[in-house]
Tab-separated table of C-alpha atoms in Angstrom:
chain	number	residue	atom	x	y	z
A	239	THR	CA	88.657	140.497	225.585
A	240	ARG	CA	90.729	139.863	222.514
A	241	ASN	CA	91.626	143.707	222.295
A	242	PHE	CA	92.197	143.766	226.051
A	243	TYR	CA	94.764	141.018	225.709
A	244	PHE	CA	96.363	142.688	222.562
A	245	PHE	CA	96.653	146.105	224.219
A	246	SER	CA	97.888	144.622	227.525
A	247	THR	CA	100.630	142.624	225.497
A	248	MET	CA	101.618	145.655	223.389
A	249	LYS	CA	101.965	147.671	226.727
A	250	SER	CA	104.291	145.008	228.113
A	251	TYR	CA	106.453	144.946	224.934
A	252	LEU	CA	106.638	148.805	224.859
A	253	SER	CA	107.531	148.845	228.568
A	254	LYS	CA	110.316	146.314	228.100
A	255	ILE	CA	111.723	148.179	224.923
A	256	SER	CA	111.806	151.540	226.752
A	257	GLU	CA	113.401	150.028	229.931
A	258	ARG	CA	116.202	148.418	227.669
A	259	LEU	CA	116.648	151.687	225.636
A	260	ILE	CA	117.045	153.642	228.842
A	261	ALA	CA	119.667	151.188	230.185
A	262	ILE	CA	121.584	151.488	226.772
A	263	LEU	CA	121.204	155.084	226.828
A	264	ALA	CA	123.325	155.259	230.076
A	265	PHE	CA	126.334	154.330	227.929
A	266	ILE	CA	126.653	157.808	226.501
A	267	PHE	CA	128.658	158.674	229.797
A	268	PRO	CA	131.567	156.267	229.018
A	269	PHE	CA	131.404	156.903	225.223
A	270	THR	CA	131.815	160.575	225.849
A	271	GLU	CA	134.581	159.995	228.280
A	272	VAL	CA	136.602	157.738	226.175
A	273	SER	CA	136.118	159.762	223.138
A	274	TYR	CA	137.217	162.906	224.949
A	275	TYR	CA	140.511	161.112	226.156
A	276	PHE	CA	141.432	159.024	223.164
A	277	GLY	CA	139.047	160.017	220.186
A	278	ALA	CA	141.301	162.385	218.486
A	279	LYS	CA	144.320	160.192	218.689
A	280	VAL	CA	142.415	157.148	217.279
A	281	PHE	CA	140.586	158.729	214.590
A	282	LEU	CA	142.997	161.491	213.414
A	283	ASN	CA	146.115	159.129	213.331
A	284	THR	CA	144.410	156.952	210.676
A	285	GLU	CA	144.771	157.165	206.863
A	286	SER	CA	141.043	156.919	206.347
A	287	ILE	CA	139.595	160.302	205.262
A	288	THR	CA	136.009	158.811	206.172
A	289	LEU	CA	137.026	158.163	209.580
A	290	LYS	CA	138.542	161.585	210.123
A	291	LEU	CA	135.387	163.223	208.787
A	292	PHE	CA	133.269	161.008	210.915
A	293	TYR	CA	135.149	161.994	213.950
A	294	LEU	CA	135.382	165.661	213.138
A	295	ASN	CA	131.487	165.879	212.330
A	296	TYR	CA	130.095	163.846	215.101
A	297	ILE	CA	132.424	162.489	217.818
A	298	ALA	CA	134.399	165.798	218.228
A	299	LYS	CA	131.476	167.900	218.725
A	300	LEU	CA	130.148	165.567	221.622
A	301	ALA	CA	133.747	165.663	223.027
A	302	SER	CA	134.194	169.381	222.873
A	303	PHE	CA	130.530	169.832	224.579
A	304	TYR	CA	131.865	167.569	227.291
A	305	GLU	CA	134.998	169.541	227.581
A	306	ALA	CA	133.032	172.909	227.780
A	307	ASN	CA	130.610	171.394	230.322
A	308	VAL	CA	132.506	168.783	232.254
A	309	TYR	CA	130.987	169.865	235.622
A	310	LEU	CA	127.533	169.736	234.374
A	311	VAL	CA	127.949	166.384	232.935
A	312	PHE	CA	129.557	165.165	236.182
A	313	ALA	CA	126.671	166.543	238.198
A	314	ILE	CA	124.152	164.809	235.928
A	315	MET	CA	126.088	161.663	236.291
A	316	VAL	CA	126.413	161.807	239.993
A	317	GLY	CA	122.577	162.638	240.236
A	318	VAL	CA	121.619	159.648	237.919
A	319	PHE	CA	124.085	157.376	240.068
A	320	ILE	CA	122.506	158.482	243.352
A	321	ILE	CA	118.964	157.993	241.993
A	322	CYS	CA	119.716	154.558	240.566
A	323	SER	CA	121.728	153.326	243.723
A	324	ARG	CA	119.043	154.542	246.135
A	325	GLY	CA	116.033	153.390	243.950
A	326	THR	CA	114.298	156.841	244.622
A	327	ILE	CA	112.684	156.821	241.094
A	328	ARG	CA	110.541	153.501	240.336
A	329	LEU	CA	112.928	151.890	237.858
A	330	THR	CA	113.312	147.968	237.549
A	331	LYS	CA	116.314	146.466	239.119
A	332	PHE	CA	117.513	145.623	235.555
A	333	VAL	CA	117.604	149.159	234.491
A	334	ARG	CA	119.178	150.527	237.587
A	335	PHE	CA	121.967	147.637	237.514
A	336	ASN	CA	122.827	148.535	233.848
A	337	ILE	CA	122.787	152.416	234.439
A	338	ILE	CA	125.044	152.007	237.447
A	339	GLN	CA	127.381	149.640	235.502
A	340	ALA	CA	127.517	152.128	232.639
A	341	ILE	CA	128.438	154.872	235.223
A	342	LEU	CA	131.175	152.808	236.694
A	343	LEU	CA	132.590	152.037	233.154
A	344	ASN	CA	132.718	155.943	232.824
A	345	ILE	CA	134.640	156.293	236.064
A	346	VAL	CA	137.124	153.509	234.900
A	347	CYS	CA	137.537	155.347	231.620
A	348	SER	CA	138.098	158.610	233.369
A	349	CYS	CA	140.926	157.134	235.580
A	350	ILE	CA	142.628	155.543	232.563
A	351	GLY	CA	142.274	158.612	230.526
A	352	SER	CA	143.857	160.762	233.300
A	353	ILE	CA	146.687	158.215	233.755
A	354	TYR	CA	147.372	158.267	230.023
A	355	GLY	CA	147.593	162.058	230.138
A	356	PHE	CA	150.342	161.776	232.770
A	357	LEU	CA	152.495	159.471	230.514
A	358	PRO	CA	155.586	161.116	229.141
A	359	ILE	CA	154.912	162.783	225.803
A	360	VAL	CA	157.587	160.685	224.058
A	361	LEU	CA	155.610	157.559	225.052
A	362	ARG	CA	152.037	158.834	224.345
A	363	GLU	CA	153.168	160.028	220.725
A	364	SER	CA	155.118	157.000	219.887
A	365	THR	CA	153.776	153.962	218.146
A	366	LEU	CA	153.232	152.240	221.505
A	367	GLY	CA	151.255	155.119	222.890
A	368	ILE	CA	148.984	155.297	219.797
A	369	LEU	CA	148.516	151.548	219.941
A	370	LEU	CA	147.716	151.756	223.631
A	371	ALA	CA	145.046	154.547	222.831
A	372	ASN	CA	143.597	152.421	220.232
A	373	PHE	CA	143.175	149.360	222.416
A	374	LEU	CA	141.653	151.602	225.231
A	375	TYR	CA	139.073	153.275	222.860
A	376	LEU	CA	138.137	150.327	220.811
A	377	GLY	CA	138.133	147.939	223.929
A	378	THR	CA	135.754	150.341	225.760
A	379	VAL	CA	133.636	150.754	222.578
A	380	LEU	CA	133.491	146.786	222.300
A	381	ILE	CA	132.536	146.680	225.949
A	382	MET	CA	129.719	149.162	225.471
A	383	ALA	CA	128.559	147.203	222.308
A	384	TYR	CA	128.485	143.843	224.076
A	385	SER	CA	126.645	145.318	226.943
A	386	SER	CA	124.222	147.085	224.783
A	387	PHE	CA	123.401	143.806	222.858
A	388	LEU	CA	122.837	141.865	225.931
A	389	ILE	CA	120.692	144.681	227.469
A	390	PHE	CA	118.571	144.665	224.401
A	391	CYS	CA	118.245	140.917	224.475
A	392	GLY	CA	116.895	141.283	228.089
A	393	ARG	CA	120.180	139.729	229.783
A	394	TYR	CA	122.532	141.220	232.244
A	395	PRO	CA	126.154	141.925	230.882
A	396	LYS	CA	128.866	140.643	232.930
A	397	ILE	CA	131.945	142.917	232.926
A	398	PRO	CA	134.703	141.875	235.514
A	399	VAL	CA	134.696	143.877	238.680
A	400	LEU	CA	132.024	146.455	237.495
A	401	THR	CA	129.216	143.807	237.634
A	402	GLU	CA	129.829	142.889	241.127
A	403	ALA	CA	130.182	146.678	242.232
A	404	ALA	CA	126.897	147.530	240.319
A	405	LYS	CA	125.099	144.570	241.966
A	406	LEU	CA	126.176	145.689	245.427
A	407	GLN	CA	124.925	149.238	244.749
A	408	VAL	CA	121.542	147.985	243.468
A	409	GLN	CA	121.239	145.734	246.620
A	410	ARG	CA	122.245	148.566	248.883
A	411	GLY	CA	119.324	150.707	247.281
A	412	TYR	CA	116.971	148.006	248.406
A	413	LEU	CA	118.310	148.096	252.040
A	414	ASP	CA	117.949	151.925	252.580
């Protein structure tokens, strides 16, 4: 009976860890989006060669993949959103909530990035525009880090507006 208890406990821990990792993995969508819109401006306007090389070797490749396959990424994201909001795949409420919240954060990043692109070039390329791009990029990355930390600890991250929208989507899935 001791071995049975050990294996059932181990299975429970592995299940919790895999759930949390899946929920954290969903933040690849907003990270890709914010890197596509603001990554070059943030990393290439710095004096640090290390940050520039980091961007060019890793983040720029992700952003260029996104740019080349924007409709594929969008279709995958919409599919994941529908699956999580309807509950068609057996995922816990915790995982579904966090995936939906990550996708909603992606939508916000997309809207902000599009609006930023419509700003006059004089404003975008000024110190104020670069400061705004840094604020938006680092703010989004901090939101993702905060959320990932809380998800890993097994808690629900609270992001204004997005949390309520994600709750409504998860509850709606149970009503269908």
